[in-house]
Amino acid sequence: LNRAGTLLILPEPPAPKVDGEEVFSTSRPLVLPTEVRAQLARKAGHVVVLDAKTLLERVTETAHNSVAARTASLYLALAGALQVAKAGSSTLVKNALRVANAFANDAAVTDLVSAGVARVDGYLTRHGKDFHLGFGGANASARSSGARLGGDDFDAHSLSSAGFGAISPIHPSAATPAGFVPRLAVAVPEGHKRTGLGGESGHEIVKLNHKAALTKIFPNAYETQEKLRPAEHEVFLVRLTKNKRLTPDSYNRNIFHLEFDISGTNLTYQIGDALGVFGHNDHGEIDQFIAEYGLNPNEIVAVPARGSMEKGTTEMVSVRNLLIQHLDILGKPNKKFYVALAGYATTRYEYLKLMHTGTDDNEAYKLGVNEGVTYAELLLQYKTANPTIEQIIEMVPPIKARHYSIASSMKMNPRSVHLLVVAVDWETPLGRTKFGQCTRYLAGLDPSKGDIYVTVDVQPSVLRLPPSPKQAIIMSGLGTGMAPFRAFVQERKYQKEMGIEVGPIVLYFGARHRHEEWLYGDEWDAYAAEGLVTRLGLAFSRDQKEKVYIQNKIVEDKALLGDLLGKENGFFYLCGPTWPVPAIATAISQALNPEAAARGEVDASQVEKLKQEGRYILEVY
């Protein structure tokens, strides 16, 4: 709806014929709410729908490929729209035609574009002073007013100079109006799939570009609202305020600290909770996939109610946004996807290869897993298997939140939540570099370039502080397993500052090098200096000739641990990878039963007792 009061509704590009069967959708009347009709009657001097169905059908029939067909119809619509809007149409239309010059070797397409432009101009020229446009009812019509529409913008001379080498301009006087019928109608593609995002049955996914535009123009009439991504539980939009790398730039591991502002949200968290981040797929990879697969990034897909959405509502999202923020298109496909994709293959070879990989050939499937093959790569690899975007939505699961242990206490940081994250990347057996989807997304966020909002949720964890602040806590973390323990010590510091007596705090931390990976080292050193932390057992495995791990530090402190876990009913925590669990359990058994350890025995019953009492808590992965 431009400043001149003209509402422009463009046609959907037609699809090509498939196996001789025409896949061109017929126009359907657009049902407009009463409020929309009233607003149109007040605001719009011109309501023009470029529904050049006959001409676009000819484009579909004569063009040699779908890209050329869509291009021809697009520029036909653009030319007519600019002519109606009178927004510098001569220059803009010529530029549009120059862009379309990539298809100038297809004489049929360029002829049809020029003919279509002439037909539009011819109709507007003849009907510019008496332009009746129906709203679907006998008494609901609007009459355009003002100067004559049309003119010299699309005469033979202008078209000839547009830059085409093989163009046959048709003068407006020779044009027939049969190909251009102005009416308020919207072409809605057929062949809708009854599905939902992630393959749920019983719903309908629809491409509906025109309705999406109308809901933006008339949000009240359509009850349009902008909402966060639908989820099965409550999600929040938080603003990133800090993204600081903790390891040196020259170090091969990027471990970084994030802070999010939660002011104005209902987000609350407890000590030990995890923050779930709904990451985005890499924009560059998605744009490359869209281009190679031949999708229209701006096409609108309407997805019915899901997650926390109210029944009867519809989410409208562009194809590009869908692939970046919703579908796990860069994730690893399971065997079911191979089988599903086989159903679209049109050659026997690709059908059998996909079916075999998805059923019997475990080695081929494992090779794909080891190489980090994605849904997108498979869709591009198998050239004859070309499901539509609606069908892809059925086959590919939605992006799920990745959860990270919260590295802050809400009592110390009432308006923010902190994370400690390591960027995940690896090299496959064939030398391909792959990245973790969510950590790649988070690592690339730069709050210095403007406000950045991230969609998150909160998930409880097994990690909880003892019921009494006086009880000792012994924390063992490896790498980013440090995160929840930073929250623990912040909580204890807050309690101490409130005059509450707190018990002993022991931290065992393991990493490769002190200089590069002593995470939050300044904070921990300060806690130790003030006496809040009673023992720091640091194990940097690569800083000396013989490797030292946290289990070695635990054995060194067996007397201390025997006292804290035995007499004082302390709690032991481990957060990090699973590999040190057996060695740590043995070290704790030796600390709690030194007599058995002296005899070379391991009293596993001591650790089992701690587990039963809920004082031996692991969060490992």
Coordinates of C-alpha atoms in Angstrom, one line a residue:
L1 CA 0.0 0.0 0.0
N2 CA 2.1 2.9 -1.3
R3 CA 1.8 6.6 -0.5
A4 CA -0.4 7.2 -3.6
G5 CA -3.0 4.9 -2.1
T6 CA -2.5 2.0 -4.4
L7 CA -2.7 -1.6 -3.0
L8 CA -0.6 -3.9 -5.3
I9 CA -1.2 -7.6 -5.1
L10 CA 1.3 -9.7 -7.2
P11 CA 0.7 -13.2 -8.6
E12 CA 2.4 -16.3 -7.4
P13 CA 5.0 -17.5 -9.8
P14 CA 3.8 -20.6 -11.6
A15 CA 5.4 -24.0 -11.3
P16 CA 6.6 -25.9 -14.4
K17 CA 4.9 -28.9 -15.8
V18 CA 5.9 -32.2 -14.2
D19 CA 5.8 -35.3 -16.4
G20 CA 3.5 -33.4 -18.8
E21 CA 1.0 -32.5 -16.0
E22 CA 0.5 -28.8 -15.5
V23 CA 1.2 -27.7 -12.0
F24 CA -0.3 -24.2 -12.3
S25 CA -2.8 -23.2 -9.6
T26 CA -6.0 -21.5 -10.5
S27 CA -7.1 -18.3 -8.7
R28 CA -9.3 -18.4 -5.7
P29 CA -11.3 -15.5 -4.3
L30 CA -9.6 -13.8 -1.4
V31 CA -11.9 -13.6 1.6
L32 CA -11.3 -10.2 3.2
P33 CA -12.4 -9.4 6.8
T34 CA -15.0 -6.6 7.1
E35 CA -12.4 -4.3 8.7
V36 CA -10.0 -4.8 5.8
R37 CA -12.7 -3.9 3.3
A38 CA -13.5 -0.7 5.2
Q39 CA -9.9 0.3 5.4
L40 CA -9.4 -0.3 1.7
A41 CA -12.5 1.8 0.9
R42 CA -11.0 4.7 2.9
K43 CA -7.4 4.4 1.9
A44 CA -7.0 2.9 -1.5
G45 CA -7.6 4.9 -4.6
H46 CA -6.4 2.0 -6.7
V47 CA -6.5 -1.7 -6.0
V48 CA -4.7 -3.6 -8.7
V49 CA -4.2 -7.4 -8.8
L50 CA -1.8 -8.6 -11.5
D51 CA -3.5 -11.9 -12.1
A52 CA -2.2 -12.5 -15.6
K53 CA -3.1 -16.2 -15.5
T54 CA -3.4 -16.9 -19.2
L55 CA 0.0 -15.3 -19.9
L56 CA 1.7 -17.0 -17.1
E57 CA 0.4 -20.3 -18.2
R58 CA 2.0 -19.6 -21.6
V59 CA 5.3 -18.9 -19.8
T60 CA 5.0 -22.2 -18.0
E61 CA 4.3 -24.1 -21.3
T62 CA 7.0 -22.5 -23.4
A63 CA 9.9 -21.9 -21.0
H64 CA 12.5 -24.6 -21.0
N65 CA 13.0 -24.6 -17.2
S66 CA 11.3 -23.6 -14.0
V67 CA 13.8 -20.9 -13.1
A68 CA 13.2 -19.1 -16.4
A69 CA 9.4 -19.5 -16.0
R70 CA 9.5 -18.0 -12.6
T71 CA 11.8 -15.2 -13.7
A72 CA 9.6 -14.2 -16.6
S73 CA 6.4 -14.1 -14.4
L74 CA 8.2 -12.2 -11.7
Y75 CA 9.3 -9.4 -14.0
L76 CA 5.9 -9.2 -15.7
A77 CA 4.4 -8.7 -12.2
L78 CA 7.1 -6.2 -11.3
A79 CA 6.7 -4.2 -14.4
G80 CA 2.9 -3.8 -14.0
A81 CA 3.3 -3.0 -10.3
L82 CA 5.7 -0.2 -11.0
Q83 CA 3.6 1.2 -13.8
V84 CA 0.6 1.4 -11.5
A85 CA 2.6 2.9 -8.6
K86 CA 4.2 5.4 -11.0
A87 CA 7.3 5.3 -8.8
G88 CA 9.9 6.1 -11.4
S89 CA 8.6 3.2 -13.4
S90 CA 10.6 3.8 -16.6
T91 CA 14.0 3.5 -15.0
L92 CA 13.1 0.8 -12.5
V93 CA 11.4 -1.4 -15.0
K94 CA 14.4 -1.1 -17.4
N95 CA 16.7 -2.1 -14.5
A96 CA 14.5 -5.1 -13.8
L97 CA 14.6 -6.2 -17.4
R98 CA 18.3 -5.9 -17.4
V99 CA 18.5 -8.2 -14.4
A100 CA 16.4 -10.6 -16.4
N101 CA 18.8 -10.4 -19.2
A102 CA 20.5 -13.6 -17.9
F103 CA 17.7 -15.4 -19.6
A104 CA 18.0 -13.5 -22.9
N105 CA 19.1 -16.6 -24.7
D106 CA 15.6 -18.0 -24.2
A107 CA 13.8 -16.0 -26.8
A108 CA 10.4 -17.4 -25.8
V109 CA 10.8 -16.1 -22.3
T110 CA 12.0 -12.6 -23.3
D111 CA 9.2 -12.3 -25.8
L112 CA 6.7 -13.2 -23.2
V113 CA 8.0 -10.7 -20.7
S114 CA 7.9 -7.9 -23.2
A115 CA 4.4 -9.0 -24.5
G116 CA 3.2 -9.2 -20.9
V117 CA 4.4 -5.7 -20.1
A118 CA 2.7 -4.4 -23.2
R119 CA -0.5 -6.1 -22.3
V120 CA -0.5 -4.6 -18.8
D121 CA 0.2 -1.1 -20.2
G122 CA -2.4 -1.5 -22.9
Y123 CA -5.1 -2.4 -20.4
L124 CA -4.2 0.5 -18.1
T125 CA -4.0 2.9 -21.0
R126 CA -7.5 2.1 -22.2
H127 CA -9.1 1.9 -18.7
G128 CA -7.2 4.5 -16.7
K129 CA -10.0 7.0 -16.4
D130 CA -12.8 4.6 -15.6
F131 CA -11.2 1.8 -13.5
H132 CA -13.7 -0.4 -11.7
L133 CA -12.3 -2.9 -9.2
G134 CA -14.5 -5.3 -7.4
F135 CA -14.2 -6.3 -3.7
G136 CA -16.3 -9.5 -4.1
G137 CA -19.7 -7.9 -3.7
A138 CA -22.1 -6.1 -6.0
N139 CA -22.1 -2.9 -3.9
A140 CA -18.4 -3.1 -2.8
S141 CA -16.6 -1.6 -5.6
A142 CA -14.1 1.2 -5.8
R143 CA -13.5 3.6 -8.7
S144 CA -10.0 4.8 -9.3
S145 CA -9.6 8.5 -9.9
G146 CA -6.9 10.8 -11.1
A147 CA -4.8 11.0 -14.2
R148 CA -4.5 8.5 -17.0
L149 CA -2.5 5.4 -16.1
G150 CA -0.1 4.2 -18.7
G151 CA 1.9 6.2 -21.2
D152 CA 5.3 5.9 -22.9
D153 CA 7.1 3.8 -20.3
F154 CA 6.5 0.6 -22.2
D155 CA 6.5 1.5 -25.8
A156 CA 8.5 -0.3 -28.4
H157 CA 11.5 2.1 -28.1
S158 CA 11.8 1.7 -24.3
L159 CA 11.6 -2.1 -24.6
S160 CA 14.2 -2.2 -27.4
S161 CA 16.6 -0.2 -25.3
A162 CA 16.2 -2.4 -22.2
G163 CA 19.2 -4.5 -23.1
F164 CA 17.8 -7.6 -24.6
G165 CA 19.5 -9.1 -27.6
A166 CA 16.5 -11.3 -28.7
I167 CA 13.4 -9.3 -27.9
S168 CA 10.3 -8.8 -30.0
P169 CA 8.5 -5.8 -28.5
I170 CA 4.7 -5.6 -29.0
H171 CA 3.3 -2.1 -29.0
P172 CA 0.4 -1.5 -26.6
S173 CA -2.0 -0.8 -29.4
A174 CA -1.6 -4.4 -30.6
A175 CA -2.1 -5.9 -27.1
T176 CA -5.2 -7.7 -26.1
P177 CA -6.5 -7.3 -22.5
A178 CA -7.3 -11.0 -22.2
G179 CA -4.2 -11.7 -20.3
F180 CA -4.7 -9.1 -17.6
V181 CA -7.9 -9.1 -15.6
P182 CA -7.9 -6.8 -12.6
R183 CA -9.8 -8.4 -9.7
L184 CA -9.2 -9.0 -6.0
A185 CA -8.1 -12.6 -6.2
V186 CA -5.2 -14.6 -4.9
A187 CA -3.6 -17.6 -6.5
V188 CA -2.9 -20.2 -3.8
P189 CA -0.7 -23.2 -4.8
E190 CA -2.4 -26.6 -4.8
G191 CA -1.0 -29.8 -3.5
H192 CA -0.9 -28.8 0.2
K193 CA 0.6 -31.4 2.5
R194 CA -1.3 -32.4 5.6
T195 CA 1.5 -32.2 8.1
G196 CA 3.2 -30.1 10.7
L197 CA 6.7 -28.9 11.5
G198 CA 8.8 -32.0 12.2
G199 CA 6.3 -34.4 10.5
E200 CA 3.3 -34.2 12.8
S201 CA 0.2 -35.4 11.0
G202 CA -3.2 -33.9 10.7
H203 CA -2.1 -30.3 9.9
E204 CA -1.7 -28.3 6.8
I205 CA 1.4 -26.4 5.6
V206 CA 0.6 -23.8 2.9
K207 CA 2.5 -21.4 0.8
L208 CA 0.5 -18.2 1.2
N209 CA 2.5 -15.1 0.2
H210 CA -0.4 -12.7 -0.3
K211 CA -2.2 -13.4 2.9
A212 CA 1.1 -12.9 4.7
A213 CA 1.4 -9.4 3.2
L214 CA -2.2 -8.5 4.1
T215 CA -1.8 -9.6 7.7
K216 CA 1.2 -7.2 8.0
I217 CA -0.9 -4.4 6.4
F218 CA -4.0 -5.1 8.5
P219 CA -2.7 -6.8 11.7
N220 CA -5.8 -6.0 13.8
A221 CA -8.3 -7.5 11.3
Y222 CA -6.3 -10.7 11.1
E223 CA -5.4 -10.7 14.8
T224 CA -1.7 -10.8 13.8
Q225 CA 0.9 -10.9 16.6
E226 CA 4.7 -11.2 16.6
K227 CA 5.6 -14.0 19.0
L228 CA 8.6 -16.1 20.0
R229 CA 9.3 -19.4 18.4
P230 CA 6.6 -21.9 19.5
A231 CA 7.8 -24.4 22.1
E232 CA 6.4 -27.0 24.4
H233 CA 7.1 -24.8 27.4
E234 CA 7.8 -21.2 28.2
V235 CA 10.5 -19.5 26.2
F236 CA 12.1 -16.0 26.7
L237 CA 13.8 -13.4 24.6
V238 CA 16.9 -12.1 26.3
R239 CA 19.4 -9.5 25.2
L240 CA 23.1 -10.4 24.9
T241 CA 25.3 -7.9 26.7
K242 CA 28.7 -9.6 26.7
N243 CA 30.5 -12.1 24.6
K244 CA 34.1 -12.4 25.9
R245 CA 36.7 -14.9 24.9
L246 CA 38.5 -16.4 27.9
T247 CA 41.2 -18.3 26.1
P248 CA 44.0 -16.5 24.1
D249 CA 43.2 -15.8 20.4
S250 CA 46.3 -17.9 19.5
Y251 CA 44.9 -20.9 21.4
N252 CA 43.1 -23.6 19.4
R253 CA 40.1 -23.8 21.7
N254 CA 37.7 -20.9 21.9
I255 CA 36.1 -20.9 25.4
F256 CA 33.9 -17.8 25.9
H257 CA 31.8 -16.1 28.5
L258 CA 28.3 -14.8 27.7
E259 CA 26.0 -12.5 29.7
F260 CA 22.3 -11.9 28.9
D261 CA 20.1 -9.2 30.3
I262 CA 16.8 -10.7 31.6
S263 CA 15.2 -7.4 32.7
G264 CA 11.6 -7.2 31.7
T265 CA 11.2 -10.9 31.3
N266 CA 9.7 -13.5 33.6
L267 CA 12.8 -15.6 33.4
T268 CA 14.0 -16.9 36.8
Y269 CA 16.6 -19.6 37.5
Q270 CA 17.9 -21.6 40.4
I271 CA 21.4 -22.7 41.3
G272 CA 22.3 -25.6 39.0
D273 CA 19.7 -24.9 36.3
A274 CA 20.6 -25.0 32.6
L275 CA 19.8 -22.4 30.0
G276 CA 18.6 -23.7 26.7
V277 CA 19.5 -21.7 23.6
F278 CA 17.6 -22.0 20.4
G279 CA 20.5 -21.6 18.0
H280 CA 20.3 -20.5 14.4
N281 CA 21.8 -22.3 11.4
D282 CA 24.7 -20.6 9.7
H283 CA 23.4 -18.0 7.3
G284 CA 26.0 -18.7 4.7
E285 CA 25.4 -22.4 4.5
I286 CA 21.6 -21.8 4.4
D287 CA 21.9 -19.3 1.6
Q288 CA 24.1 -21.6 -0.4
F289 CA 21.6 -24.5 0.1
I290 CA 18.6 -22.3 -1.0
A291 CA 20.5 -21.2 -4.1
E292 CA 21.6 -24.7 -5.1
Y293 CA 18.3 -26.4 -4.3
G294 CA 16.4 -23.7 -6.2
L295 CA 14.1 -22.4 -3.4
N296 CA 12.6 -19.0 -3.1
P297 CA 14.0 -17.5 0.2
N298 CA 11.1 -15.0 0.5
E299 CA 8.3 -17.4 -0.1
I300 CA 5.9 -17.6 2.9
V301 CA 5.0 -20.9 4.5
A302 CA 2.0 -21.0 6.8
V303 CA 2.5 -23.6 9.6
P304 CA -0.5 -24.5 11.8
A305 CA -0.6 -24.3 15.6
R306 CA 2.1 -26.2 17.3
G307 CA 3.9 -26.2 20.7
S308 CA 2.5 -23.5 23.0
M309 CA 0.5 -21.8 20.2
E310 CA -3.3 -21.6 20.6
K311 CA -5.4 -23.9 18.5
G312 CA -6.6 -22.4 15.3
T313 CA -3.7 -20.0 14.9
T314 CA -1.1 -20.1 12.1
E315 CA 2.5 -19.2 12.1
M316 CA 3.7 -17.5 8.9
V317 CA 7.4 -17.7 8.2
S318 CA 9.6 -17.2 5.1
V319 CA 11.5 -20.1 3.7
R320 CA 14.8 -18.5 4.6
N321 CA 13.7 -17.9 8.2
L322 CA 12.3 -21.4 8.4
L323 CA 15.6 -22.9 7.4
I324 CA 17.7 -20.6 9.6
Q325 CA 15.7 -20.6 12.8
H326 CA 13.3 -23.6 12.7
L327 CA 14.4 -26.7 10.8
D328 CA 17.5 -28.6 11.8
I329 CA 18.5 -28.8 8.1
L330 CA 22.2 -28.8 9.1
G331 CA 21.8 -31.6 11.6
K332 CA 22.6 -35.3 11.1
P333 CA 19.9 -37.3 9.4
N334 CA 18.8 -40.7 10.8
K335 CA 18.1 -43.8 8.8
K336 CA 14.4 -42.9 8.4
F337 CA 15.4 -39.8 6.4
Y338 CA 17.3 -41.9 3.9
V339 CA 14.2 -44.1 3.4
A340 CA 11.9 -41.1 3.2
L341 CA 14.1 -39.3 0.6
A342 CA 14.2 -42.5 -1.5
G343 CA 10.5 -42.1 -2.1
Y344 CA 11.2 -38.9 -4.2
A345 CA 14.1 -40.4 -6.2
T346 CA 13.2 -40.8 -9.9
T347 CA 16.2 -43.0 -10.9
R348 CA 16.5 -46.6 -9.8
Y349 CA 20.2 -46.1 -8.8
E350 CA 19.4 -43.3 -6.3
Y351 CA 16.3 -45.0 -5.0
L352 CA 18.2 -48.2 -4.3
K353 CA 21.2 -46.4 -2.8
L354 CA 19.1 -44.4 -0.4
M355 CA 17.0 -47.4 0.6
H356 CA 20.0 -49.6 1.1
T357 CA 21.7 -46.9 3.3
G358 CA 18.6 -46.4 5.3
T359 CA 18.0 -50.1 5.9
D360 CA 20.8 -52.6 5.5
D361 CA 24.1 -50.8 4.8
N362 CA 25.2 -49.9 8.3
E363 CA 28.8 -49.1 7.1
A364 CA 27.6 -46.5 4.6
Y365 CA 25.3 -45.0 7.2
K366 CA 28.2 -44.8 9.7
L367 CA 30.4 -43.2 7.2
G368 CA 27.9 -40.5 6.7
V369 CA 27.6 -40.0 10.5
N370 CA 31.4 -39.9 10.9
E371 CA 31.6 -37.3 8.1
G372 CA 28.9 -35.2 9.7
V373 CA 26.7 -35.4 6.6
T374 CA 23.7 -33.1 7.0
Y375 CA 20.1 -33.2 5.7
A376 CA 21.0 -30.3 3.4
E377 CA 24.0 -32.2 1.9
L378 CA 21.9 -35.3 1.2
L379 CA 19.2 -33.2 -0.5
L380 CA 21.8 -31.7 -2.8
Q381 CA 23.7 -35.0 -3.3
Y382 CA 20.7 -36.9 -4.7
K383 CA 19.9 -34.9 -7.7
T384 CA 16.6 -36.6 -8.7
A385 CA 15.1 -36.7 -5.2
N386 CA 13.6 -33.2 -5.0
P387 CA 10.9 -32.9 -2.2
T388 CA 9.2 -29.5 -2.0
I389 CA 9.7 -27.2 0.9
E390 CA 6.4 -28.5 2.4
Q391 CA 7.7 -32.0 2.1
I392 CA 11.0 -31.1 3.6
I393 CA 9.2 -29.7 6.6
E394 CA 7.6 -33.1 7.1
M395 CA 11.0 -34.9 6.9
V396 CA 13.4 -32.7 8.9
P397 CA 12.9 -32.2 12.6
P398 CA 12.8 -28.8 14.2
I399 CA 15.9 -27.2 15.9
K400 CA 15.9 -28.1 19.6
A401 CA 17.4 -26.0 22.3
R402 CA 20.9 -26.8 23.4
H403 CA 21.3 -26.6 27.2
Y404 CA 24.3 -25.1 29.0
S405 CA 24.8 -25.1 32.8
I406 CA 24.2 -21.6 34.1
A407 CA 27.4 -20.0 35.4
S408 CA 25.8 -17.4 37.7
S409 CA 23.7 -17.0 40.9
M410 CA 20.5 -15.0 40.4
K411 CA 21.0 -13.6 43.9
M412 CA 24.3 -12.1 42.9
N413 CA 23.1 -11.2 39.4
P414 CA 19.3 -10.5 39.6
R415 CA 19.1 -9.0 36.1
S416 CA 21.4 -11.3 34.2
V417 CA 22.2 -14.9 33.4
H418 CA 25.7 -16.1 32.5
L419 CA 27.0 -19.0 30.4
L420 CA 30.4 -20.6 29.8
V421 CA 30.7 -22.2 26.4
V422 CA 33.3 -23.8 24.2
A423 CA 33.1 -23.5 20.5
V424 CA 32.8 -27.1 19.1
D425 CA 34.6 -27.9 15.8
W426 CA 36.3 -31.0 14.5
E427 CA 37.9 -32.5 11.5
T428 CA 36.2 -35.6 10.0
P429 CA 38.2 -38.7 8.8
L430 CA 38.1 -37.3 5.2
G431 CA 39.4 -33.9 6.4
R432 CA 36.2 -31.9 6.4
T433 CA 35.8 -29.2 9.1
K434 CA 32.5 -29.4 10.9
F435 CA 31.0 -27.2 13.6
G436 CA 28.6 -27.5 16.5
Q437 CA 25.4 -25.8 15.4
C438 CA 24.6 -23.8 18.6
T439 CA 28.1 -23.0 19.8
R440 CA 28.9 -21.7 16.3
Y441 CA 25.9 -19.4 16.5
L442 CA 26.7 -18.2 20.0
A443 CA 30.4 -17.6 19.2
G444 CA 29.5 -15.4 16.3
L445 CA 27.2 -13.0 18.2
D446 CA 28.7 -9.5 18.7
P447 CA 26.8 -7.2 21.0
S448 CA 28.9 -4.3 20.1
K449 CA 27.2 -4.1 16.7
G450 CA 23.8 -3.5 18.1
D451 CA 21.1 -5.2 20.2
I452 CA 21.1 -9.0 19.8
Y453 CA 18.2 -11.0 21.2
V454 CA 18.4 -14.8 21.8
T455 CA 15.5 -17.1 22.4
V456 CA 16.1 -19.3 25.5
D457 CA 14.4 -21.6 28.0
V458 CA 15.3 -22.9 31.5
Q459 CA 15.7 -26.5 32.4
P460 CA 16.3 -27.8 36.0
S461 CA 19.3 -30.0 36.8
V462 CA 20.4 -32.6 39.3
L463 CA 23.0 -30.1 40.6
R464 CA 21.7 -28.5 43.8
L465 CA 23.5 -27.0 46.9
P466 CA 23.2 -28.9 50.2
P467 CA 20.1 -28.1 52.3
S468 CA 22.4 -26.4 54.9
P469 CA 24.8 -23.6 54.0
K470 CA 27.1 -25.0 56.7
Q471 CA 27.6 -28.3 54.8
A472 CA 30.9 -28.6 52.8
I473 CA 30.8 -28.7 49.0
I474 CA 33.6 -30.4 47.1
M475 CA 33.4 -29.5 43.4
S476 CA 35.2 -31.3 40.5
G477 CA 35.0 -29.7 37.1
L478 CA 36.8 -30.2 33.8
G479 CA 36.9 -27.5 31.2
T480 CA 33.5 -25.8 30.8
G481 CA 32.3 -28.1 33.7
M482 CA 33.4 -25.2 35.7
A483 CA 30.2 -23.3 34.9
P484 CA 27.8 -24.5 37.7
F485 CA 30.5 -24.2 40.3
R486 CA 31.0 -20.6 39.5
A487 CA 27.3 -20.2 40.3
F488 CA 27.7 -22.3 43.5
V489 CA 30.5 -20.1 44.9
Q490 CA 28.6 -16.9 44.0
E491 CA 25.6 -18.2 46.0
R492 CA 27.8 -19.0 49.0
K493 CA 29.5 -15.6 48.8
Y494 CA 26.0 -13.9 48.8
Q495 CA 25.0 -16.0 51.8
K496 CA 28.2 -15.0 53.6
E497 CA 27.6 -11.3 52.9
M498 CA 24.1 -11.7 54.3
G499 CA 25.6 -12.8 57.6
I500 CA 24.9 -16.5 57.1
E501 CA 27.6 -19.0 58.2
V502 CA 28.9 -21.1 55.3
G503 CA 30.8 -24.3 55.2
P504 CA 34.1 -25.2 53.5
I505 CA 34.4 -25.0 49.7
V506 CA 36.8 -27.1 47.8
L507 CA 37.4 -26.9 44.0
Y508 CA 39.2 -29.4 41.9
F509 CA 39.6 -28.2 38.3
G510 CA 41.2 -29.9 35.4
A511 CA 42.3 -28.6 32.0
R512 CA 45.3 -28.8 29.6
H513 CA 47.3 -25.6 30.4
R514 CA 47.0 -23.1 33.2
H515 CA 47.9 -20.0 31.1
E516 CA 45.3 -20.8 28.5
E517 CA 42.5 -22.5 30.4
W518 CA 42.4 -21.4 34.0
L519 CA 38.8 -20.2 33.5
Y520 CA 37.7 -17.3 35.7
G521 CA 41.1 -17.7 37.4
D522 CA 41.2 -14.2 38.8
E523 CA 37.8 -14.8 40.5
W524 CA 38.8 -18.1 42.1
D525 CA 42.2 -16.7 43.3
A526 CA 40.3 -13.8 45.0
Y527 CA 37.8 -16.3 46.6
A528 CA 40.8 -18.3 47.9
A529 CA 42.6 -15.2 49.2
E530 CA 39.5 -14.0 51.2
G531 CA 39.1 -17.5 52.7
L532 CA 35.7 -18.3 51.0
V533 CA 37.3 -21.1 49.1
T534 CA 39.3 -23.3 51.4
R535 CA 41.2 -25.4 48.9
L536 CA 42.0 -25.1 45.1
G537 CA 43.2 -28.4 43.7
L538 CA 44.3 -27.5 40.1
A539 CA 45.4 -30.2 37.6
F540 CA 46.8 -28.8 34.4
S541 CA 47.7 -32.0 32.6
R542 CA 50.1 -30.7 29.9
D543 CA 52.1 -28.2 32.0
Q544 CA 54.6 -30.7 33.2
K545 CA 56.4 -33.8 31.9
E546 CA 54.0 -36.3 33.6
K547 CA 50.3 -35.7 33.2
V548 CA 48.4 -34.8 36.3
Y549 CA 44.6 -35.1 36.5
I550 CA 42.0 -34.1 39.1
Q551 CA 41.8 -37.7 40.5
N552 CA 45.5 -37.3 41.4
K553 CA 44.7 -34.2 43.4
I554 CA 41.8 -35.9 45.1
V555 CA 44.1 -38.7 46.3
E556 CA 46.6 -36.1 47.6
D557 CA 43.8 -34.7 49.7
K558 CA 42.3 -38.0 51.0
A559 CA 42.6 -36.9 54.6
L560 CA 40.8 -33.6 53.9
L561 CA 38.0 -35.3 51.9
G562 CA 37.6 -38.1 54.4
D563 CA 36.9 -35.4 57.0
L564 CA 34.6 -33.3 54.8
L565 CA 32.6 -36.2 53.3
G566 CA 32.6 -38.3 56.4
K567 CA 32.4 -36.3 59.6
E568 CA 30.8 -33.1 58.2
N569 CA 28.3 -34.8 55.7
G570 CA 29.6 -32.8 52.8
F571 CA 28.5 -33.1 49.2
F572 CA 30.6 -34.1 46.3
Y573 CA 29.9 -32.9 42.7
L574 CA 31.4 -33.7 39.3
C575 CA 30.6 -31.9 36.1
G576 CA 32.3 -32.7 32.8
P577 CA 33.1 -35.6 30.5
T578 CA 32.5 -39.2 31.7
W579 CA 36.0 -40.6 31.2
P580 CA 37.4 -39.7 34.7
V581 CA 34.4 -41.0 36.7
P582 CA 35.8 -44.5 37.6
A583 CA 39.2 -43.0 38.7
I584 CA 37.5 -40.3 40.8
A585 CA 35.2 -42.9 42.4
T586 CA 38.2 -45.0 43.3
A587 CA 40.0 -41.9 44.8
I588 CA 37.0 -41.0 46.9
S589 CA 36.7 -44.6 48.1
Q590 CA 40.3 -44.5 49.2
A591 CA 39.8 -41.2 51.0
L592 CA 36.8 -42.6 52.9
N593 CA 38.4 -45.9 53.8
P594 CA 42.2 -45.4 54.1
E595 CA 42.6 -48.8 55.9
A596 CA 41.3 -50.7 52.8
A597 CA 43.4 -48.4 50.6
A598 CA 46.5 -49.3 52.6
R599 CA 45.8 -53.0 51.9
G600 CA 45.5 -52.2 48.2
E601 CA 41.7 -52.6 48.3
V602 CA 38.9 -50.3 47.0
D603 CA 35.9 -50.1 49.3
A604 CA 33.2 -49.2 46.7
S605 CA 30.5 -49.3 49.4
Q606 CA 31.6 -45.8 50.6
V607 CA 30.7 -44.2 47.3
E608 CA 27.4 -46.2 47.1
K609 CA 26.5 -44.8 50.5
L610 CA 27.1 -41.3 49.3
K611 CA 24.9 -41.9 46.3
Q612 CA 22.1 -43.2 48.4
E613 CA 22.2 -40.2 50.6
G614 CA 22.2 -37.9 47.6
R615 CA 25.7 -36.5 48.4
Y616 CA 27.5 -37.8 45.3
I617 CA 26.1 -35.9 42.3
L618 CA 27.3 -36.2 38.8
E619 CA 26.4 -34.2 35.7
V620 CA 28.5 -35.8 33.0
Y621 CA 28.3 -36.1 29.2

